Coordinates of C-alpha atoms and ligand atoms in Angstrom, one line a residue:
X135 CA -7.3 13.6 -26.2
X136 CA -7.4 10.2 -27.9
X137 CA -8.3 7.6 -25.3
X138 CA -5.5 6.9 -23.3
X139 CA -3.6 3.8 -22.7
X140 CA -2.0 3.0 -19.0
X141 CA 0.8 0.3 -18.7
X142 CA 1.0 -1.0 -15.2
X143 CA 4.0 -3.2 -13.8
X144 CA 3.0 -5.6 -11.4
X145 CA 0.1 -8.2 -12.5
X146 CA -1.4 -8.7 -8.6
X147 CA -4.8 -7.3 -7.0
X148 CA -3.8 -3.8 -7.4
X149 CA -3.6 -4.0 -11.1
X150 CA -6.8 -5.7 -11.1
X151 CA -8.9 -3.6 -9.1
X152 CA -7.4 -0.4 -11.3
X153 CA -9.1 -2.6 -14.6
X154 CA -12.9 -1.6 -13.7
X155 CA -12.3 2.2 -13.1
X156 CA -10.3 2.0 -16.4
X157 CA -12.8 0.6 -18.4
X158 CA -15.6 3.1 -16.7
X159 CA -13.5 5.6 -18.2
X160 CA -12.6 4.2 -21.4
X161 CA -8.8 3.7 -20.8
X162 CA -7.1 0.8 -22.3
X163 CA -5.1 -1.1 -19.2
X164 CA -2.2 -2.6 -20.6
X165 CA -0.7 -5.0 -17.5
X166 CA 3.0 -6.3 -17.5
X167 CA 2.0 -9.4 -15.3
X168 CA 4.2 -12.4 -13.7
X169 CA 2.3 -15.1 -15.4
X170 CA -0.6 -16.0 -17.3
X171 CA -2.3 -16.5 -13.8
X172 CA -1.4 -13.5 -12.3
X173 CA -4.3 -11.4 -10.5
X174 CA -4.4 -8.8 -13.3
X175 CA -4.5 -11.1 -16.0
X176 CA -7.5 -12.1 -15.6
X177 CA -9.2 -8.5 -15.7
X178 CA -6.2 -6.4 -17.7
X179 CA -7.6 -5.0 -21.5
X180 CA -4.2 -5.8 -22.6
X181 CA -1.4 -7.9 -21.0
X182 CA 2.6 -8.6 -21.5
X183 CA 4.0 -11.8 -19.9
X184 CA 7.3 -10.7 -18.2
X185 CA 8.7 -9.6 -15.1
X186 CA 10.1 -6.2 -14.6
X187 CA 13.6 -7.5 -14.8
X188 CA 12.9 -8.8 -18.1
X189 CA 14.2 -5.8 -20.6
X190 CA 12.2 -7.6 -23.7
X191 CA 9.1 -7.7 -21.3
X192 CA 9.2 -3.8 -20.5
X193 CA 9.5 -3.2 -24.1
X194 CA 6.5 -4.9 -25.3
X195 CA 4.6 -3.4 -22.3
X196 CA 5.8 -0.1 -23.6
X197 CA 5.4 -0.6 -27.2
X198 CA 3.1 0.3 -30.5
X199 CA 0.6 1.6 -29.9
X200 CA 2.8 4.0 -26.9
X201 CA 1.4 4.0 -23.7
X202 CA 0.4 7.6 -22.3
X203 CA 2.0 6.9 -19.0
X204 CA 3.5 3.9 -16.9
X205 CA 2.7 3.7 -13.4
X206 CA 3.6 0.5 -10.8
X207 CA 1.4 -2.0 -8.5
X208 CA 4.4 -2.1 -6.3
X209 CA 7.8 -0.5 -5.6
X210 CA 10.0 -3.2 -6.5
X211 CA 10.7 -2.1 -9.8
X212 CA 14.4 -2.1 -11.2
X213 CA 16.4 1.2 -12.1
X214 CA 16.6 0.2 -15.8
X215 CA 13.0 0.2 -16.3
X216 CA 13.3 3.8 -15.9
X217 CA 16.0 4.0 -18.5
X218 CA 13.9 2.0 -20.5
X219 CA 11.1 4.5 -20.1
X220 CA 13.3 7.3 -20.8
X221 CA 14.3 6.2 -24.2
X222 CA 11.0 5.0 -25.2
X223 CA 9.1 8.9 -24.0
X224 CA 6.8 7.3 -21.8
X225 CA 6.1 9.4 -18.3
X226 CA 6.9 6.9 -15.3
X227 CA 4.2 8.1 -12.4
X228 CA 5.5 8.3 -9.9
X229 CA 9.1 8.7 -11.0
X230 CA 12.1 7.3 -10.1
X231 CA 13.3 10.0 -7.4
X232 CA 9.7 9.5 -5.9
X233 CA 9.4 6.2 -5.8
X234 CA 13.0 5.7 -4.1
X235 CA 11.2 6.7 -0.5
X236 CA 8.9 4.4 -0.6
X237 CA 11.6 1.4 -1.8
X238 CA 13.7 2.0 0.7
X239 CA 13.0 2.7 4.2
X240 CA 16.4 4.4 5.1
X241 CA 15.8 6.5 3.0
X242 CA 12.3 7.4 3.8
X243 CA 13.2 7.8 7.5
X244 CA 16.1 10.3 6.2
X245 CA 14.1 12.7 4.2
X246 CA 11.4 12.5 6.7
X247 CA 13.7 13.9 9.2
X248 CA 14.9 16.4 7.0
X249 CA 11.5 17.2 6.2
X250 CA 11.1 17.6 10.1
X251 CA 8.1 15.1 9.8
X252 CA 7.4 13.3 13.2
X253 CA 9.8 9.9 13.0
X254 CA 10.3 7.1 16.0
X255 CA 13.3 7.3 16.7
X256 CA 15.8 4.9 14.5
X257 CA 19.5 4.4 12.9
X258 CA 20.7 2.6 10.5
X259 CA 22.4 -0.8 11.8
X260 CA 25.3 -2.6 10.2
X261 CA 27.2 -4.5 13.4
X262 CA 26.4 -5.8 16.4
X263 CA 27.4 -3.4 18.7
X264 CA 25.2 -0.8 16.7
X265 CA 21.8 -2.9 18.0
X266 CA 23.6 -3.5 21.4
X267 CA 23.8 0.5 21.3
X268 CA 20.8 1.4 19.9
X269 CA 18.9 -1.8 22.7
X270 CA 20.8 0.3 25.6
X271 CA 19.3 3.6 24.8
X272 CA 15.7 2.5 24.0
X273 CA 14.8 0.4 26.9
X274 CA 15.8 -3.0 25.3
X275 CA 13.7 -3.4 22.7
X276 CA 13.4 -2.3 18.7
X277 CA 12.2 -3.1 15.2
X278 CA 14.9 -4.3 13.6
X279 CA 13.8 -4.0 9.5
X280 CA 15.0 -4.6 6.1
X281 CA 15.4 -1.4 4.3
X282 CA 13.9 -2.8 1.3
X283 CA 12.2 -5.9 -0.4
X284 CA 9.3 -6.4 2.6
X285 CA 5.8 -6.2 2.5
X286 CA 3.0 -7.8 5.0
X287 CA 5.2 -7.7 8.1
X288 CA 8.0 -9.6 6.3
X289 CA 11.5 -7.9 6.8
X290 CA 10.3 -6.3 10.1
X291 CA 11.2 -8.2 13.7
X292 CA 10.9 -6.9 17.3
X293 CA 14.2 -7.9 19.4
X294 CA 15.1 -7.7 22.4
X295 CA 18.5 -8.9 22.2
X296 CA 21.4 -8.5 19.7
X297 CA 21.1 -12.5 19.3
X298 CA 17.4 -11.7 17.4
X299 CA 19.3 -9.6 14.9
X300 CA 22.7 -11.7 14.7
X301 CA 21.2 -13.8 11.9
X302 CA 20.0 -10.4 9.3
X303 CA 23.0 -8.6 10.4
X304 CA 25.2 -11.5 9.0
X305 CA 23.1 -11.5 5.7
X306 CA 23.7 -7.8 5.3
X307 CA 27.3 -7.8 5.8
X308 CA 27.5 -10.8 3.1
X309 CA 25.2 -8.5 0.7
X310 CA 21.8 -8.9 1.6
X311 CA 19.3 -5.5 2.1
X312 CA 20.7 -3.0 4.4
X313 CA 19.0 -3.0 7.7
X314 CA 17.6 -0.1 9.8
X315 CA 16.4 -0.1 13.5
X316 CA 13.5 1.9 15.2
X317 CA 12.4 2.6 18.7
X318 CA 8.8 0.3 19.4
X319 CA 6.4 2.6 19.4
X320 CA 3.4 1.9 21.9
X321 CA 0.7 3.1 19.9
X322 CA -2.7 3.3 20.6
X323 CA -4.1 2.3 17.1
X324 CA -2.8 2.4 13.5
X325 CA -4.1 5.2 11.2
X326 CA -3.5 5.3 7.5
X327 CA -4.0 8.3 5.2
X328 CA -4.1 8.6 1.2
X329 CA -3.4 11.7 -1.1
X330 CA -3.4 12.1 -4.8
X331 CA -1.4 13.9 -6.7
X332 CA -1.4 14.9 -10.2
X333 CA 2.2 16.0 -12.1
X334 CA 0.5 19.7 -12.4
X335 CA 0.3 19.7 -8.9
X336 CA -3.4 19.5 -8.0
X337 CA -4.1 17.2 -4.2
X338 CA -7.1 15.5 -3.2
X339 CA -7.0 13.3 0.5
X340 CA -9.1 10.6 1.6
X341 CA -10.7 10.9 5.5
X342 CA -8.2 9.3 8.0
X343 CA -8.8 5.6 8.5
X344 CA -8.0 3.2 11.3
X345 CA -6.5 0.1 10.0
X346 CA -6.3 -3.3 12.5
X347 CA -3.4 -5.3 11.5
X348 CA -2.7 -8.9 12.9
X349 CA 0.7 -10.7 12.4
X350 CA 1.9 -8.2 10.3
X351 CA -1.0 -7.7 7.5
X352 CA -3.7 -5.4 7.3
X353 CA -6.9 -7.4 8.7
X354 CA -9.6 -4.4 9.0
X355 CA -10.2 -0.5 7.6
X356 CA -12.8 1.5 9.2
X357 CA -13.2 5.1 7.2
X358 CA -13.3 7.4 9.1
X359 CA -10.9 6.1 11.9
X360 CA -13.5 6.2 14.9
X361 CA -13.1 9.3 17.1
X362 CA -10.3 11.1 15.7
X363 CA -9.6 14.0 17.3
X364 CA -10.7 16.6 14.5
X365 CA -7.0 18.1 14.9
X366 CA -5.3 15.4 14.3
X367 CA -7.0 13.8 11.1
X368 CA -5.9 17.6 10.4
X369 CA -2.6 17.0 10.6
X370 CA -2.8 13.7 9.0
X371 CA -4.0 14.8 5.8
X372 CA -1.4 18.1 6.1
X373 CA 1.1 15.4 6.3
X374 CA -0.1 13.7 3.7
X375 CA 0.1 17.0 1.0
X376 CA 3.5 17.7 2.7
X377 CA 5.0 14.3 1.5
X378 CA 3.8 14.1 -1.9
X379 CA 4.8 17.6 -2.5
X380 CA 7.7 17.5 -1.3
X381 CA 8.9 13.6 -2.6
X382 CA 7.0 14.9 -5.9
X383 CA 4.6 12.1 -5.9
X384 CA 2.1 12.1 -8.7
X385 CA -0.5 8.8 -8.1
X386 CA -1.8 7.8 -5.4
X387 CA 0.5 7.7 -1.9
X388 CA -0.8 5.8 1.2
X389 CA 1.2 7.4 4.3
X390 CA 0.9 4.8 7.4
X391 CA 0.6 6.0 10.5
X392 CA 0.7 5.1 14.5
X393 CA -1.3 7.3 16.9
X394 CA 0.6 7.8 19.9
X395 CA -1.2 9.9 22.7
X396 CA -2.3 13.0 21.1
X397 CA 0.5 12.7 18.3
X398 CA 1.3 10.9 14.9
X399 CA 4.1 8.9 14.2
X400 CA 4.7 7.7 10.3
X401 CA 5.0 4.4 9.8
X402 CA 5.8 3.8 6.2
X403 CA 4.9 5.2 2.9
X404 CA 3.1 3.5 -0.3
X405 CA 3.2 5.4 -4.0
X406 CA 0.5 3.3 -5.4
X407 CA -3.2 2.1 -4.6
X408 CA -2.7 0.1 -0.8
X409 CA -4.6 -1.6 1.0
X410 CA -5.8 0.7 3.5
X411 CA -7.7 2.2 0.1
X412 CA -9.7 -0.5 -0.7
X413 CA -12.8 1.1 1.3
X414 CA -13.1 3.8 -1.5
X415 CA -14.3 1.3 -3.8
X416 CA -17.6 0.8 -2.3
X417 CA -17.2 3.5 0.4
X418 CA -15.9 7.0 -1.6
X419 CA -17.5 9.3 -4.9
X420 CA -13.8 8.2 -6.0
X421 CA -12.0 5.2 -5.6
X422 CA -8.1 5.4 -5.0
X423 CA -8.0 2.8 -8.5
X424 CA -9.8 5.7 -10.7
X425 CA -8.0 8.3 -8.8
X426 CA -4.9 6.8 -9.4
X427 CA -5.2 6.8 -13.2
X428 CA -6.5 10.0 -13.3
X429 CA -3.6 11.2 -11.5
X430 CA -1.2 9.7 -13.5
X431 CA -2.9 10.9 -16.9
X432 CA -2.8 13.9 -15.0
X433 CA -7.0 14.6 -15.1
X434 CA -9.0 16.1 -12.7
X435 CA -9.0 14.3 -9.7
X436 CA -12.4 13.2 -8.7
X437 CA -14.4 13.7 -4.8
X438 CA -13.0 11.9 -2.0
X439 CA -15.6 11.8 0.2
X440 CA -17.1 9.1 1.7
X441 CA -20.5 8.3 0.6
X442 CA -22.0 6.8 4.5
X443 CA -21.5 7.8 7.6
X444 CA -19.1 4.7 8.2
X445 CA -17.4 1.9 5.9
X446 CA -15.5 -1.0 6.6
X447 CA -13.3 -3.3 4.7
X448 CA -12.3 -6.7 5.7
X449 CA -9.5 -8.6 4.3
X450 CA -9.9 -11.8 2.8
X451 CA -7.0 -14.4 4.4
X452 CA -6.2 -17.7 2.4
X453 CA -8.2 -20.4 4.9
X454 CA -9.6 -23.5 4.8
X455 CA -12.0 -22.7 1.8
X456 CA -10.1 -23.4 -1.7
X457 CA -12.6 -22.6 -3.9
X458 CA -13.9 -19.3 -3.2
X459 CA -16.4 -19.2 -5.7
X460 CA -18.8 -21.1 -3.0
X461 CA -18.7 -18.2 -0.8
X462 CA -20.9 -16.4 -3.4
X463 CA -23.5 -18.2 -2.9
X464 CA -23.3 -18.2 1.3
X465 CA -22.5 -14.4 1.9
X466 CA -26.3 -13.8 2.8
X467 CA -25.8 -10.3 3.6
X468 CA -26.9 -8.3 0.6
X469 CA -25.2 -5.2 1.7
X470 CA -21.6 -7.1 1.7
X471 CA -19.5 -6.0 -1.1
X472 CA -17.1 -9.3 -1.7
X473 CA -14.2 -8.8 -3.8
X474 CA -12.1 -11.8 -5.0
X475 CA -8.8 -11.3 -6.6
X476 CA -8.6 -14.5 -8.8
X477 CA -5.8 -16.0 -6.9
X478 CA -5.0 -19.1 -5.6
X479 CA -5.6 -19.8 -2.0
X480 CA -2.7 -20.5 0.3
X481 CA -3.0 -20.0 3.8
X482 CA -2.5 -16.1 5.2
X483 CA -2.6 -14.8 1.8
X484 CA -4.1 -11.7 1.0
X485 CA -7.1 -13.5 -2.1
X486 CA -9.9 -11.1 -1.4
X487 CA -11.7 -8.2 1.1
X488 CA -15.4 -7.6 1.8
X489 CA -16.7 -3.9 2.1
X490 CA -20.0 -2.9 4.0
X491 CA -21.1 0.8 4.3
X492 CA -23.6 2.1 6.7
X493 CA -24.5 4.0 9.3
X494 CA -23.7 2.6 12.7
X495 CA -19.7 2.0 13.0
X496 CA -20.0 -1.4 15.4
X497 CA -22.6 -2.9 13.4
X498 CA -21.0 -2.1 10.1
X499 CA -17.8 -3.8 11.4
X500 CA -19.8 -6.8 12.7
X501 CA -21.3 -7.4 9.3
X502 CA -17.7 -7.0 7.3
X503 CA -16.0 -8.8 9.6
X504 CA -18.8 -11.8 9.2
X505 CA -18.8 -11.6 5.6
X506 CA -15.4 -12.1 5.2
X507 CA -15.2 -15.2 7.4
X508 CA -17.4 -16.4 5.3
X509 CA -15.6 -16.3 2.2
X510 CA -12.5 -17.4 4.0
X511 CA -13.8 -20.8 5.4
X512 CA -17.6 -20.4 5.5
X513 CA -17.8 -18.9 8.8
X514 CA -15.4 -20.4 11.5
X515 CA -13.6 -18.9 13.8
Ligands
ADP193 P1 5.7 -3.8 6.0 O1 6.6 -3.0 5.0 O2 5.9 -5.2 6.0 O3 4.2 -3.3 5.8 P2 5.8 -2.1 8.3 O4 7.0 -1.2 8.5 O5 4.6 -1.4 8.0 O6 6.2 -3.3 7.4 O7 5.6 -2.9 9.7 C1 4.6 -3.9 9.8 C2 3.9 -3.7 11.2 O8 4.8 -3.8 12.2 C3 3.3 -2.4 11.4 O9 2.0 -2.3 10.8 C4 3.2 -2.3 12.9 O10 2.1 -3.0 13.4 C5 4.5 -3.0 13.3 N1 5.6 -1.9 13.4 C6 6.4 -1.5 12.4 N2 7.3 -0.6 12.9 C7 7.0 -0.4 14.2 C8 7.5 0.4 15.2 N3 8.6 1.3 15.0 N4 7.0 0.4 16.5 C9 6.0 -0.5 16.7 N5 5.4 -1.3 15.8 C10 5.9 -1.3 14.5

């Protein structure tokens, strides 16, 4: 084959962090980014200026010399950039019907019930009286969410009262993203699992990982999720090989997960490279950035397995630090793995994750967790 070309929509850290594995294997990234600043832009082979909803844009991303296959950084990507696809022969991965379940979570929770795949229990809310109803049966509390458009935690509230919701109910009466309500789940820790899957139908999973999130956002990923019952990372990654097969994912999917007492409960899905990935950079034979182009080229997919006994990756919060550059010089461990995305600081937002691999799981944590309170603001708590 001649070398191939992957376009990408979505110029943030996803797209970047795909541009090493793609130049590893000789594969020209061509990245339809937001701005000249973006993430990507910085690291793409090739870039477009444009946003999604910009038809021009998608048709210079998907221009001479033709891409092999498009794939996405995120799911917020408009219907007629599938047309647009279409009509120019260029494979979208993962396609449209795919990527539908992962852009909207009513429909996820749908065909995961019809899939008899384990769900908390939830309804679709569009009054009121359906959160009153829904409050009553579920010992007075809920996650009231958008069905579409959130990420980090936004577009996802616990109430306790129909007055919580009044405001989002409102907005979706007058037009705004359809809502959906779910029974809190008291888990005991949030797991994440990844699968790839190639369009001729090959799998290949990641070992479980625990991920710690606080307010909302991913803070920590340990791989392997400490003292997982061996039957239930079992039925994670079975899980895992059921969705994409059955949503016909082909890329990467990130399936979040809460552990309840012996059981698994899915939280939401991801059809791209997510953040609960970012340990198989440093941490797997494969990372989920070159698995996820060899997926969508449909290769052979590449080992999974974790290279230590233990890694953990710590996210990178906008702090007090603007200038990140500095933290190169005062992360003193030599075994942290510091990853910067190119993006302006602002506080809370994801600009960077440090990864450290070895083999004791408290002290591996310990030395990630340190690292990346470095970078953020040079140390403090
Ligand atoms: P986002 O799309 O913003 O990532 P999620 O649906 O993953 O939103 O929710 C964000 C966080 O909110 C989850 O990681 C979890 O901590 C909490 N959460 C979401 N749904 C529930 C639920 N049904 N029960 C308990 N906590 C939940």
């Amino acid at each position: 084959m001649n070398s191939p070309i992957v376009a990408v929509v979505g110029g943030g850290q996803l797209a970047r962090m795909m541009a090493p594995a793609a130049t590893a294997l000789g594969i020209t990234l061509r990245v339809l980014v937001e701005s000249e600043q973006a993430s990507a832009a910085g690291a793409a082979h090739e870039t477009v200026v444009g946003l999604p909803t910009d038809p021009d844009a998608v048709r210079r991303l998907l221009g001479a010399p033709r891409p092999d296959v498009v794939t996405w950084e995120h799911e917020h990507i408009p219907a007629e950039v599938f047309d647009q696809c279409a009509a120019a022969r260029v494979p979208a991965r993962p396609g449209a019907q795919a990527l539908r379940f992962a852009q909207d979570k009513i429909e996820m929770r749908a065909r995961m019930d019809e899939l008899r795949l384990p769900n908390p229990a939830w309804r679709v809310v569009e009054t009121d009286a359906d959160v009153a109803a829904f409050l009553d049966a579920h010992g007075g509390q809920g996650v009231l969410k958008t069905a579409r458009g959130g990420y980090d935690g936004k577009g996802v509230r616990v109430i306790r009262e129909v007055a919580d919701a009044h405001d989002w109910i409102a907005s979706a009466a007058a037009g705004g993203p359809r809502l959906l309500i779910e029974a809190k789940v008291g888990f005991r820790r949030e797991l994440a699992v990844q699968v790839a899957r190639r369009p001729s139908g090959d799998c290949a999973v990641w070992p479980v990982v625990e991920s710690i999130q606080r307010d909302g956002v991913c803070s920590e990923v340990t791989a392997p999720a400490p003292d997982l019952a061996p039957e239930l990372a079992e039925q994670a990654r079975a899980m895992a090989i059921t969705i994409a097969e059955s949503l016909d994912v082909t890329g990467v999917l990130a399936v979040e997960l809460f552990e309840v007492e012996g059981a698994l409960i899915i939280n939401e899905l991801a059809m791209r490279p997510h953040n609960s990935g970012h340990w198989s950079i440093d941490g797997a034979v494969t990372s989920q950035f070159e698995q996820h182009l060899r997926a969508v080229l449909d290769l052979p997919l590449g080992d999974t397995a974790a290279h230590s006994p233990w890694t953990v990756m710590a996210n990178v919060l906008g702090g007090e630090r603007q200038d990140l550059g500095d933290a190169l010089v005062e992360v003193g461990d030599p075994g942290a793995k510091v990853h910067l995305y190119g993006k302006g600081v602002r506080r809370g937002r994801k600009v960077g994750h440090v990864t450290v691999t070895g083999a004791d799981c408290d002290d591996t944590y310990r030395r990630a967790v340190e690292a990346a309170a470095i970078v953020r603001d040079g140390g403090a708590a």
